mmCIF file of C-alpha atoms in Angstrom:
data_model
loop_
_atom_site.group_PDB
_atom_site.id
_atom_site.type_symbol
_atom_site.label_atom_id
_atom_site.label_comp_id
_atom_site.label_asym_id
_atom_site.label_seq_id
_atom_site.Cartn_x
_atom_site.Cartn_y
_atom_site.Cartn_z
ATOM 1 C CA MET A 1 93.210 -87.481 -66.406
ATOM 2 C CA CYS A 2 96.530 -85.801 -65.580
ATOM 3 C CA ILE A 3 96.587 -84.154 -62.171
ATOM 4 C CA CYS A 4 99.710 -82.073 -62.688
ATOM 5 C CA HIS A 5 97.906 -78.916 -63.807
ATOM 6 C CA PHE A 6 95.944 -78.979 -60.524
ATOM 7 C CA LEU A 7 99.235 -79.058 -58.599
ATOM 8 C CA LYS A 8 101.606 -76.774 -60.521
ATOM 9 C CA ALA A 9 102.822 -73.814 -58.466
ATOM 10 C CA LYS A 10 101.005 -75.230 -55.416
ATOM 11 C CA LYS A 11 102.326 -76.473 -52.107
ATOM 12 C CA VAL A 12 101.073 -80.041 -51.993
ATOM 13 C CA GLY A 13 100.224 -82.309 -49.092
ATOM 14 C CA ILE A 14 99.612 -85.974 -49.863
ATOM 15 C CA THR A 15 97.825 -88.629 -47.843
ATOM 16 C CA ALA A 16 99.452 -91.851 -48.929
ATOM 17 C CA ASN A 17 100.839 -95.252 -48.026
ATOM 18 C CA GLN A 18 102.567 -98.171 -49.756
ATOM 19 C CA THR A 19 99.642 -98.584 -52.192
ATOM 20 C CA SER A 20 99.994 -95.044 -53.552
ATOM 21 C CA VAL A 21 101.842 -95.966 -56.716
ATOM 22 C CA VAL A 22 101.812 -95.167 -60.413
ATOM 23 C CA PHE A 23 101.919 -98.367 -62.457
ATOM 24 C CA LYS A 24 104.209 -98.440 -65.476
ATOM 25 C CA SER A 25 103.200 -101.839 -66.876
ATOM 26 C CA GLU A 26 99.889 -103.555 -67.570
ATOM 27 C CA ASP A 27 100.768 -106.486 -65.307
ATOM 28 C CA HIS A 28 101.485 -104.020 -62.463
ATOM 29 C CA SER A 29 104.985 -105.427 -61.998
ATOM 30 C CA GLU A 30 106.641 -102.045 -62.516
ATOM 31 C CA TYR A 31 105.655 -98.921 -60.637
ATOM 32 C CA THR A 32 106.897 -95.853 -58.831
ATOM 33 C CA HIS A 33 105.505 -94.342 -55.670
ATOM 34 C CA ILE A 34 103.321 -91.330 -56.377
ATOM 35 C CA VAL A 35 105.454 -89.149 -54.111
ATOM 36 C CA ASP A 36 108.546 -90.001 -56.172
ATOM 37 C CA SER A 37 106.622 -89.429 -59.422
ATOM 38 C CA LEU A 38 105.371 -86.013 -58.320
ATOM 39 C CA MET A 39 108.777 -84.893 -57.101
ATOM 40 C CA ALA A 40 110.323 -86.014 -60.401
ATOM 41 C CA LEU A 41 107.802 -83.738 -62.128
ATOM 42 C CA ARG A 42 108.966 -80.871 -59.883
ATOM 43 C CA ILE A 43 105.699 -80.744 -57.966
ATOM 44 C CA ASP A 44 106.288 -79.041 -54.615
ATOM 45 C CA VAL A 45 105.358 -81.861 -52.219
ATOM 46 C CA LYS A 46 105.616 -80.469 -48.686
ATOM 47 C CA LYS A 47 104.703 -83.427 -46.473
ATOM 48 C CA VAL A 48 103.063 -86.822 -46.280
ATOM 49 C CA PHE A 49 100.089 -87.720 -44.083
ATOM 50 C CA ALA A 50 100.100 -91.415 -43.163
ATOM 51 C CA PRO A 51 97.119 -93.624 -42.170
ATOM 52 C CA GLU A 52 97.014 -96.777 -40.011
ATOM 53 C CA HIS A 53 100.025 -99.055 -40.705
ATOM 54 C CA GLY A 54 102.151 -96.023 -41.648
ATOM 55 C CA PHE A 55 103.484 -94.502 -44.857
ATOM 56 C CA ARG A 56 105.340 -97.638 -45.897
ATOM 57 C CA GLY A 57 102.617 -99.981 -44.540
ATOM 58 C CA LYS A 58 104.798 -101.837 -42.056
ATOM 59 C CA ALA A 59 103.006 -101.274 -38.739
ATOM 60 C CA ASP A 60 100.681 -103.733 -36.993
ATOM 61 C CA ALA A 61 96.938 -103.141 -36.871
ATOM 62 C CA GLY A 62 96.260 -100.716 -34.035
ATOM 63 C CA GLU A 63 99.963 -99.988 -33.472
ATOM 64 C CA HIS A 64 100.708 -96.448 -32.311
ATOM 65 C CA ILE A 65 102.500 -94.570 -35.094
ATOM 66 C CA VAL A 66 104.494 -91.398 -34.486
ATOM 67 C CA ASP A 67 105.459 -88.524 -36.768
ATOM 68 C CA GLY A 68 108.797 -88.771 -38.510
ATOM 69 C CA VAL A 69 110.787 -88.269 -41.691
ATOM 70 C CA ASP A 70 110.685 -90.565 -44.717
ATOM 71 C CA ALA A 71 114.188 -91.961 -45.195
ATOM 72 C CA GLU A 72 113.787 -92.257 -48.966
ATOM 73 C CA THR A 73 112.554 -88.733 -49.749
ATOM 74 C CA GLY A 74 113.403 -86.689 -46.667
ATOM 75 C CA LEU A 75 109.795 -85.505 -46.472
ATOM 76 C CA PRO A 76 108.200 -84.984 -43.054
ATOM 77 C CA ILE A 77 105.539 -87.575 -42.219
ATOM 78 C CA VAL A 78 102.495 -86.698 -40.133
ATOM 79 C CA SER A 79 100.899 -89.759 -38.570
ATOM 80 C CA LEU A 80 97.101 -89.820 -38.601
ATOM 81 C CA TYR A 81 96.909 -92.973 -36.520
ATOM 82 C CA GLY A 82 97.735 -93.016 -32.849
ATOM 83 C CA SER A 83 97.506 -89.865 -30.751
ATOM 84 C CA ASN A 84 96.221 -87.755 -33.632
ATOM 85 C CA SER A 85 93.629 -88.740 -36.267
ATOM 86 C CA LYS A 86 93.090 -85.322 -37.801
ATOM 87 C CA PRO A 87 95.639 -82.862 -39.219
ATOM 88 C CA SER A 88 95.970 -79.703 -37.170
ATOM 89 C CA LYS A 89 96.022 -76.159 -38.486
ATOM 90 C CA LYS A 90 99.796 -76.150 -37.959
ATOM 91 C CA HIS A 91 100.163 -79.372 -39.965
ATOM 92 C CA LEU A 92 98.388 -77.712 -42.885
ATOM 93 C CA GLU A 93 99.850 -74.201 -42.690
ATOM 94 C CA ASP A 94 102.168 -74.841 -45.663
ATOM 95 C CA VAL A 95 99.666 -76.829 -47.773
ATOM 96 C CA ASP A 96 97.664 -75.296 -50.661
ATOM 97 C CA VAL A 97 96.071 -78.502 -51.904
ATOM 98 C CA MET A 98 95.707 -82.023 -50.472
ATOM 99 C CA LEU A 99 96.038 -85.137 -52.592
ATOM 100 C CA PHE A 100 94.482 -88.347 -51.222
ATOM 101 C CA ASP A 101 95.666 -91.608 -52.799
ATOM 102 C CA ILE A 102 95.127 -94.796 -50.766
ATOM 103 C CA GLN A 103 93.852 -98.206 -51.855
ATOM 104 C CA ASP A 104 90.732 -99.097 -49.875
ATOM 105 C CA VAL A 105 88.951 -102.472 -49.603
ATOM 106 C CA GLY A 106 85.354 -101.241 -49.310
ATOM 107 C CA VAL A 107 84.621 -102.265 -45.706
ATOM 108 C CA ARG A 108 83.288 -99.923 -43.010
ATOM 109 C CA PHE A 109 85.743 -100.949 -40.300
ATOM 110 C CA TYR A 110 88.811 -100.630 -42.542
ATOM 111 C CA THR A 111 90.157 -97.338 -41.213
ATOM 112 C CA TYR A 112 91.358 -95.640 -44.388
ATOM 113 C CA ILE A 113 87.884 -94.140 -44.914
ATOM 114 C CA SER A 114 88.052 -92.717 -41.382
ATOM 115 C CA THR A 115 91.333 -91.054 -42.302
ATOM 116 C CA LEU A 116 89.640 -89.740 -45.465
ATOM 117 C CA HIS A 117 86.902 -88.201 -43.290
ATOM 118 C CA TYR A 118 89.373 -86.348 -41.075
ATOM 119 C CA ILE A 119 91.475 -85.165 -44.025
ATOM 120 C CA MET A 120 88.356 -83.730 -45.683
ATOM 121 C CA GLU A 121 87.200 -82.139 -42.427
ATOM 122 C CA ALA A 122 90.542 -80.495 -41.619
ATOM 123 C CA CYS A 123 90.913 -79.200 -45.173
ATOM 124 C CA ALA A 124 87.324 -77.926 -45.270
ATOM 125 C CA GLU A 125 87.935 -75.901 -42.116
ATOM 126 C CA LEU A 126 90.901 -74.183 -43.788
ATOM 127 C CA ASP A 127 89.473 -73.918 -47.334
ATOM 128 C CA ILE A 128 92.098 -76.299 -48.717
ATOM 129 C CA PRO A 129 90.914 -78.278 -51.775
ATOM 130 C CA VAL A 130 91.063 -82.084 -51.618
ATOM 131 C CA ILE A 131 91.772 -84.186 -54.724
ATOM 132 C CA VAL A 132 90.993 -87.903 -54.416
ATOM 133 C CA LEU A 133 92.672 -90.240 -56.887
ATOM 134 C CA ASP A 134 90.074 -92.960 -57.227
ATOM 135 C CA ARG A 135 90.999 -96.640 -57.063
ATOM 136 C CA PRO A 136 88.978 -99.833 -57.640
ATOM 137 C CA ASN A 137 87.093 -101.451 -54.764
ATOM 138 C CA PRO A 138 87.887 -105.195 -54.633
ATOM 139 C CA ASN A 139 84.681 -105.710 -52.613
ATOM 140 C CA GLY A 140 82.617 -103.358 -54.767
ATOM 141 C CA HIS A 141 80.418 -106.128 -56.212
ATOM 142 C CA TYR A 142 78.016 -106.354 -53.262
ATOM 143 C CA ILE A 143 76.426 -104.432 -50.387
ATOM 144 C CA ASP A 144 75.656 -106.159 -47.090
ATOM 145 C CA GLY A 145 75.547 -105.959 -43.314
ATOM 146 C CA PRO A 146 73.886 -103.891 -40.611
ATOM 147 C CA ILE A 147 73.884 -100.084 -40.797
ATOM 148 C CA LEU A 148 76.075 -98.417 -38.172
ATOM 149 C CA GLU A 149 74.129 -97.153 -35.154
ATOM 150 C CA GLU A 150 75.110 -93.633 -34.104
ATOM 151 C CA SER A 151 75.814 -94.682 -30.504
ATOM 152 C CA LEU A 152 78.593 -96.997 -31.751
ATOM 153 C CA THR A 153 80.442 -94.397 -33.819
ATOM 154 C CA SER A 154 84.219 -94.886 -33.554
ATOM 155 C CA PHE A 155 87.340 -94.856 -35.713
ATOM 156 C CA VAL A 156 86.321 -98.319 -37.025
ATOM 157 C CA GLY A 157 82.875 -97.017 -37.951
ATOM 158 C CA MET A 158 82.224 -93.325 -38.514
ATOM 159 C CA HIS A 159 79.230 -93.214 -40.846
ATOM 160 C CA PRO A 160 75.741 -94.763 -41.109
ATOM 161 C CA VAL A 161 76.672 -97.254 -43.825
ATOM 162 C CA PRO A 162 76.602 -101.069 -43.971
ATOM 163 C CA VAL A 163 79.673 -103.221 -43.325
ATOM 164 C CA VAL A 164 80.179 -103.629 -47.095
ATOM 165 C CA TYR A 165 79.019 -100.527 -48.970
ATOM 166 C CA GLY A 166 79.864 -101.126 -52.643
ATOM 167 C CA MET A 167 81.531 -97.790 -53.477
ATOM 168 C CA THR A 168 84.984 -96.701 -54.563
ATOM 169 C CA ILE A 169 86.829 -94.394 -52.211
ATOM 170 C CA GLY A 170 86.094 -91.493 -54.582
ATOM 171 C CA GLU A 171 82.361 -92.209 -54.480
ATOM 172 C CA TYR A 172 82.586 -92.562 -50.708
ATOM 173 C CA ALA A 173 84.254 -89.151 -50.440
ATOM 174 C CA LYS A 174 81.352 -87.685 -52.416
ATOM 175 C CA MET A 175 78.918 -89.273 -49.970
ATOM 176 C CA ILE A 176 80.768 -87.892 -46.930
ATOM 177 C CA ASN A 177 80.565 -84.445 -48.472
ATOM 178 C CA GLY A 178 77.034 -84.682 -49.833
ATOM 179 C CA GLU A 179 75.503 -86.101 -46.652
ATOM 180 C CA LYS A 180 77.290 -83.417 -44.600
ATOM 181 C CA TRP A 181 78.895 -85.940 -42.281
ATOM 182 C CA LEU A 182 81.845 -83.649 -41.551
ATOM 183 C CA LYS A 183 81.838 -81.680 -38.285
ATOM 184 C CA ASN A 184 79.108 -79.031 -38.150
ATOM 185 C CA GLY A 185 77.909 -80.112 -41.595
ATOM 186 C CA ILE A 186 80.725 -78.328 -43.409
ATOM 187 C CA GLN A 187 81.720 -79.437 -46.908
ATOM 188 C CA CYS A 188 85.118 -79.455 -48.533
ATOM 189 C CA ASP A 189 86.208 -78.365 -51.983
ATOM 190 C CA LEU A 190 86.379 -81.895 -53.390
ATOM 191 C CA LYS A 191 87.576 -83.177 -56.755
ATOM 192 C CA ILE A 192 87.615 -86.840 -57.782
ATOM 193 C CA ILE A 193 89.987 -88.101 -60.473
ATOM 194 C CA PRO A 194 87.860 -90.982 -61.811
ATOM 195 C CA LEU A 195 88.794 -94.442 -63.014
ATOM 196 C CA THR A 196 88.427 -95.458 -66.646
ATOM 197 C CA ASN A 197 86.819 -98.685 -67.873
ATOM 198 C CA TYR A 198 85.569 -99.561 -64.392
ATOM 199 C CA THR A 199 82.259 -100.890 -63.066
ATOM 200 C CA HIS A 200 81.368 -102.106 -59.599
ATOM 201 C CA SER A 201 81.318 -105.650 -60.901
ATOM 202 C CA SER A 202 84.853 -105.369 -62.310
ATOM 203 C CA ALA A 203 87.121 -108.016 -60.797
ATOM 204 C CA TYR A 204 90.243 -106.449 -59.296
ATOM 205 C CA ASN A 205 93.053 -108.200 -57.442
ATOM 206 C CA LEU A 206 95.182 -105.774 -55.490
ATOM 207 C CA PRO A 207 98.789 -105.834 -56.769
ATOM 208 C CA ILE A 208 100.115 -104.428 -53.470
ATOM 209 C CA LYS A 209 99.013 -105.479 -49.979
ATOM 210 C CA PRO A 210 96.671 -102.769 -48.681
ATOM 211 C CA SER A 211 97.832 -103.640 -45.136
ATOM 212 C CA PRO A 212 100.156 -106.263 -43.632
ATOM 213 C CA ASN A 213 97.407 -108.745 -42.720
ATOM 214 C CA LEU A 214 95.562 -108.695 -46.049
ATOM 215 C CA PRO A 215 98.161 -110.533 -48.144
ATOM 216 C CA ASN A 216 96.091 -111.660 -51.136
ATOM 217 C CA ALA A 217 92.732 -111.581 -52.946
ATOM 218 C CA VAL A 218 91.281 -114.392 -50.814
ATOM 219 C CA SER A 219 91.966 -112.511 -47.578
ATOM 220 C CA VAL A 220 90.510 -109.282 -48.995
ATOM 221 C CA ASN A 221 87.323 -111.107 -50.000
ATOM 222 C CA LEU A 222 86.968 -112.938 -46.669
ATOM 223 C CA TYR A 223 87.927 -109.941 -44.535
ATOM 224 C CA PRO A 224 84.399 -108.446 -44.176
ATOM 225 C CA SER A 225 83.085 -111.756 -42.782
ATOM 226 C CA LEU A 226 86.082 -112.860 -40.702
ATOM 227 C CA CYS A 227 86.930 -109.511 -39.098
ATOM 228 C CA PHE A 228 83.989 -109.998 -36.718
ATOM 229 C CA PHE A 229 86.216 -112.563 -34.967
ATOM 230 C CA GLU A 230 88.469 -109.688 -33.848
ATOM 231 C CA GLY A 231 85.756 -108.921 -31.278
ATOM 232 C CA THR A 232 85.658 -112.489 -29.933
ATOM 233 C CA THR A 233 87.879 -115.166 -28.407
ATOM 234 C CA ILE A 234 88.563 -116.591 -31.891
ATOM 235 C CA SER A 235 91.731 -115.932 -33.911
ATOM 236 C CA CYS A 236 91.379 -115.016 -37.575
ATOM 237 C CA GLY A 237 94.909 -116.094 -38.426
ATOM 238 C CA ARG A 238 97.080 -113.184 -37.358
ATOM 239 C CA GLY A 239 100.551 -114.532 -36.642
ATOM 240 C CA THR A 240 100.385 -116.958 -39.575
ATOM 241 C CA GLU A 241 100.756 -116.539 -43.336
ATOM 242 C CA MET A 242 97.014 -117.220 -43.717
ATOM 243 C CA GLN A 243 95.614 -114.034 -42.160
ATOM 244 C CA PHE A 244 91.856 -113.600 -42.686
ATOM 245 C CA GLN A 245 91.695 -116.919 -44.519
ATOM 246 C CA ILE A 246 91.380 -119.174 -41.472
ATOM 247 C CA PHE A 247 89.907 -119.025 -37.983
ATOM 248 C CA GLY A 248 90.287 -121.012 -34.783
ATOM 249 C CA ALA A 249 91.095 -121.142 -31.088
ATOM 250 C CA PRO A 250 92.585 -123.626 -28.598
ATOM 251 C CA SER A 251 89.131 -124.032 -27.015
ATOM 252 C CA LEU A 252 87.341 -125.234 -30.158
ATOM 253 C CA PRO A 253 86.934 -129.038 -30.210
ATOM 254 C CA TYR A 254 89.474 -130.745 -32.457
ATOM 255 C CA THR A 255 86.957 -133.514 -33.165
ATOM 256 C CA THR A 256 84.805 -131.000 -35.065
ATOM 257 C CA PHE A 257 87.403 -128.477 -36.223
ATOM 258 C CA ASP A 258 90.050 -130.553 -37.979
ATOM 259 C CA PHE A 259 92.311 -127.734 -39.216
ATOM 260 C CA SER A 260 95.034 -126.560 -36.840
ATOM 261 C CA PHE A 261 97.553 -123.723 -36.708
ATOM 262 C CA THR A 262 99.883 -122.086 -34.176
ATOM 263 C CA PRO A 263 100.201 -118.279 -34.268
ATOM 264 C CA GLU A 264 103.719 -116.866 -33.942
ATOM 265 C CA PRO A 265 104.978 -113.256 -34.143
ATOM 266 C CA ASN A 266 105.489 -112.152 -37.742
ATOM 267 C CA PHE A 267 105.425 -109.123 -40.011
ATOM 268 C CA GLY A 268 102.234 -107.248 -39.174
ATOM 269 C CA SER A 269 101.525 -109.108 -35.923
ATOM 270 C CA LYS A 270 104.101 -108.763 -33.174
ATOM 271 C CA SER A 271 101.841 -110.213 -30.459
ATOM 272 C CA PRO A 272 99.166 -112.375 -32.096
ATOM 273 C CA LYS A 273 96.208 -113.800 -30.228
ATOM 274 C CA TYR A 274 97.108 -117.277 -28.853
ATOM 275 C CA ASN A 275 100.812 -116.737 -29.513
ATOM 276 C CA GLY A 276 102.471 -120.185 -29.472
ATOM 277 C CA GLU A 277 99.229 -122.070 -28.765
ATOM 278 C CA LEU A 278 97.761 -124.763 -30.988
ATOM 279 C CA CYS A 279 94.413 -123.613 -32.396
ATOM 280 C CA TYR A 280 91.679 -125.704 -34.008
ATOM 281 C CA GLY A 281 89.417 -124.228 -36.638
ATOM 282 C CA ARG A 282 88.623 -123.941 -40.320
ATOM 283 C CA ASP A 283 90.722 -123.358 -43.439
ATOM 284 C CA LEU A 284 88.723 -121.226 -45.918
ATOM 285 C CA ARG A 285 91.401 -120.669 -48.553
ATOM 286 C CA THR A 286 89.830 -122.865 -51.228
ATOM 287 C CA LEU A 287 86.335 -121.390 -51.057
ATOM 288 C CA GLY A 288 84.867 -119.502 -53.998
ATOM 289 C CA LYS A 289 84.448 -115.751 -54.026
ATOM 290 C CA LEU A 290 81.886 -114.411 -51.553
ATOM 291 C CA ASN A 291 79.071 -112.170 -52.792
ATOM 292 C CA ALA A 292 77.572 -111.592 -49.335
ATOM 293 C CA LEU A 293 78.640 -111.583 -45.711
ATOM 294 C CA ASN A 294 78.937 -115.092 -44.266
ATOM 295 C CA LEU A 295 77.827 -115.348 -40.633
ATOM 296 C CA ASN A 296 77.817 -119.149 -40.526
ATOM 297 C CA TRP A 297 81.450 -119.369 -39.389
ATOM 298 C CA LEU A 298 80.805 -116.946 -36.548
ATOM 299 C CA LEU A 299 77.698 -118.854 -35.458
ATOM 300 C CA GLU A 300 79.523 -122.181 -35.720
ATOM 301 C CA ALA A 301 82.410 -120.973 -33.556
ATOM 302 C CA TYR A 302 80.076 -119.446 -30.970
ATOM 303 C CA ASN A 303 77.948 -122.570 -30.726
ATOM 304 C CA ALA A 304 81.041 -124.777 -30.327
ATOM 305 C CA SER A 305 82.744 -122.525 -27.794
ATOM 306 C CA PRO A 306 82.724 -124.009 -24.283
ATOM 307 C CA GLU A 307 82.653 -120.578 -22.588
ATOM 308 C CA LYS A 308 79.945 -118.575 -24.299
ATOM 309 C CA GLU A 309 79.688 -115.900 -21.628
ATOM 310 C CA GLY A 310 83.096 -114.485 -22.487
ATOM 311 C CA PHE A 311 83.000 -115.206 -26.221
ATOM 312 C CA PHE A 312 82.294 -111.579 -27.218
ATOM 313 C CA ASN A 313 84.209 -108.503 -26.082
ATOM 314 C CA PRO A 314 83.097 -104.835 -26.379
ATOM 315 C CA PHE A 315 84.970 -104.426 -29.672
ATOM 316 C CA PHE A 316 82.494 -106.780 -31.361
ATOM 317 C CA SER A 317 79.646 -104.259 -31.305
ATOM 318 C CA LYS A 318 81.940 -101.520 -32.629
ATOM 319 C CA LEU A 319 82.908 -103.745 -35.551
ATOM 320 C CA SER A 320 79.358 -104.863 -36.316
ATOM 321 C CA GLY A 321 78.056 -101.325 -35.752
ATOM 322 C CA THR A 322 75.049 -102.608 -33.843
ATOM 323 C CA LYS A 323 74.245 -104.049 -30.413
ATOM 324 C CA HIS A 324 71.708 -106.367 -32.003
ATOM 325 C CA LEU A 325 74.048 -108.809 -33.753
ATOM 326 C CA GLN A 326 75.562 -110.168 -30.533
ATOM 327 C CA GLN A 327 72.093 -110.473 -29.025
ATOM 328 C CA GLN A 328 70.802 -112.264 -32.113
ATOM 329 C CA ILE A 329 73.644 -114.779 -32.048
ATOM 330 C CA GLU A 330 73.264 -115.402 -28.317
ATOM 331 C CA SER A 331 69.529 -115.981 -28.769
ATOM 332 C CA GLY A 332 70.150 -118.693 -31.362
ATOM 333 C CA MET A 333 68.830 -116.807 -34.401
ATOM 334 C CA PRO A 334 70.032 -118.449 -37.660
ATOM 335 C CA ALA A 335 72.168 -116.531 -40.158
ATOM 336 C CA ASN A 336 69.423 -116.086 -42.770
ATOM 337 C CA LYS A 337 67.042 -114.596 -40.209
ATOM 338 C CA ILE A 338 69.737 -112.228 -38.961
ATOM 339 C CA ALA A 339 70.366 -111.048 -42.526
ATOM 340 C CA GLU A 340 66.640 -110.376 -42.969
ATOM 341 C CA THR A 341 66.796 -107.802 -40.171
ATOM 342 C CA TRP A 342 69.263 -105.759 -42.256
ATOM 343 C CA GLU A 343 67.083 -105.540 -45.382
ATOM 344 C CA SER A 344 65.151 -102.336 -44.684
ATOM 345 C CA GLY A 345 68.303 -100.439 -43.711
ATOM 346 C CA LEU A 346 70.114 -101.682 -46.794
ATOM 347 C CA GLU A 347 67.321 -100.488 -49.071
ATOM 348 C CA VAL A 348 67.476 -96.995 -47.592
ATOM 349 C CA PHE A 349 71.256 -96.950 -47.987
ATOM 350 C CA LYS A 350 71.160 -98.188 -51.594
ATOM 351 C CA ASN A 351 68.814 -95.354 -52.555
ATOM 352 C CA LYS A 352 71.069 -92.809 -50.839
ATOM 353 C CA ARG A 353 74.166 -94.325 -52.475
ATOM 354 C CA LYS A 354 72.800 -93.792 -56.006
ATOM 355 C CA LYS A 355 73.342 -90.031 -55.757
ATOM 356 C CA TYR A 356 77.084 -90.441 -55.426
ATOM 357 C CA LEU A 357 77.945 -93.169 -57.915
ATOM 358 C CA LEU A 358 80.491 -92.476 -60.646
ATOM 359 C CA TYR A 359 80.334 -95.951 -62.178
ATOM 360 C CA ASN A 360 77.661 -98.521 -63.085
#
């Protein structure tokens, strides 16, 4: 579906990053950025709104990003990560319609869906239509994890959904709107440009890194399970070329954990955990594709850690979306029993999700 007729004679804002491209070849080797494509078509693009990692996707996770000007197009860039998560009325005063085009990975704590929420909310408050260009979800083949508890709402978890929710970003936008999760229950004028020939079981390897520390299909698939380590004393490979494909720490016993690595500053991780220290852990790069969250690595690392009292930090509960998971691990509950405690919440979510699906 061509979007140009929705944009002609309109002042256009676009929420985009390095994944916002128009592919010119079937193998995805040739493409142009959507901003360049729209400007070539004489669409009046006024400004770019950038999520975590920035417009060109070069910033570290959590790095403060400031407003600026894109060197390649001269367009003003409004950062939506750092001091400001939501566009202001002034930011939107010259925008008639907002285009949202960002590749997501289908995980609750991946912050692009939080940026989507605030874009929809700001536009709804000013009666600005939002058009979402849908993209495949590389983790769309399963649904798993605890449902977010309201008391743990944060930028890494804004909605009562499981860790892995099995929806494209277009379907997720419909859910945000339909469930009235925006401030004061308002709803935005929302249009989804759907995918063709797509199902939730469709395999999709991302041709462009969605963020600096998700370099390949293996990392994207392991990310929902390994990101829990970000709330612990364990490294998940930042500062290596194996991000979210390995885990380890200097404190894990080398007699049990026979894989080793030494984090060093690199693109996407200027100050990695255990910078310059030899870590012992596991290499997961040759595993098959996961169809569920794997808690066994987290339990194994916790049980082998010599200092259990400080193993978890407060970020862990924000990532998991529940206070119960840390308690369950500390009490010695096995992974299969932990997963059983999620079942009732997942059933409720799956029934709610059905209302918003665009694909089988």
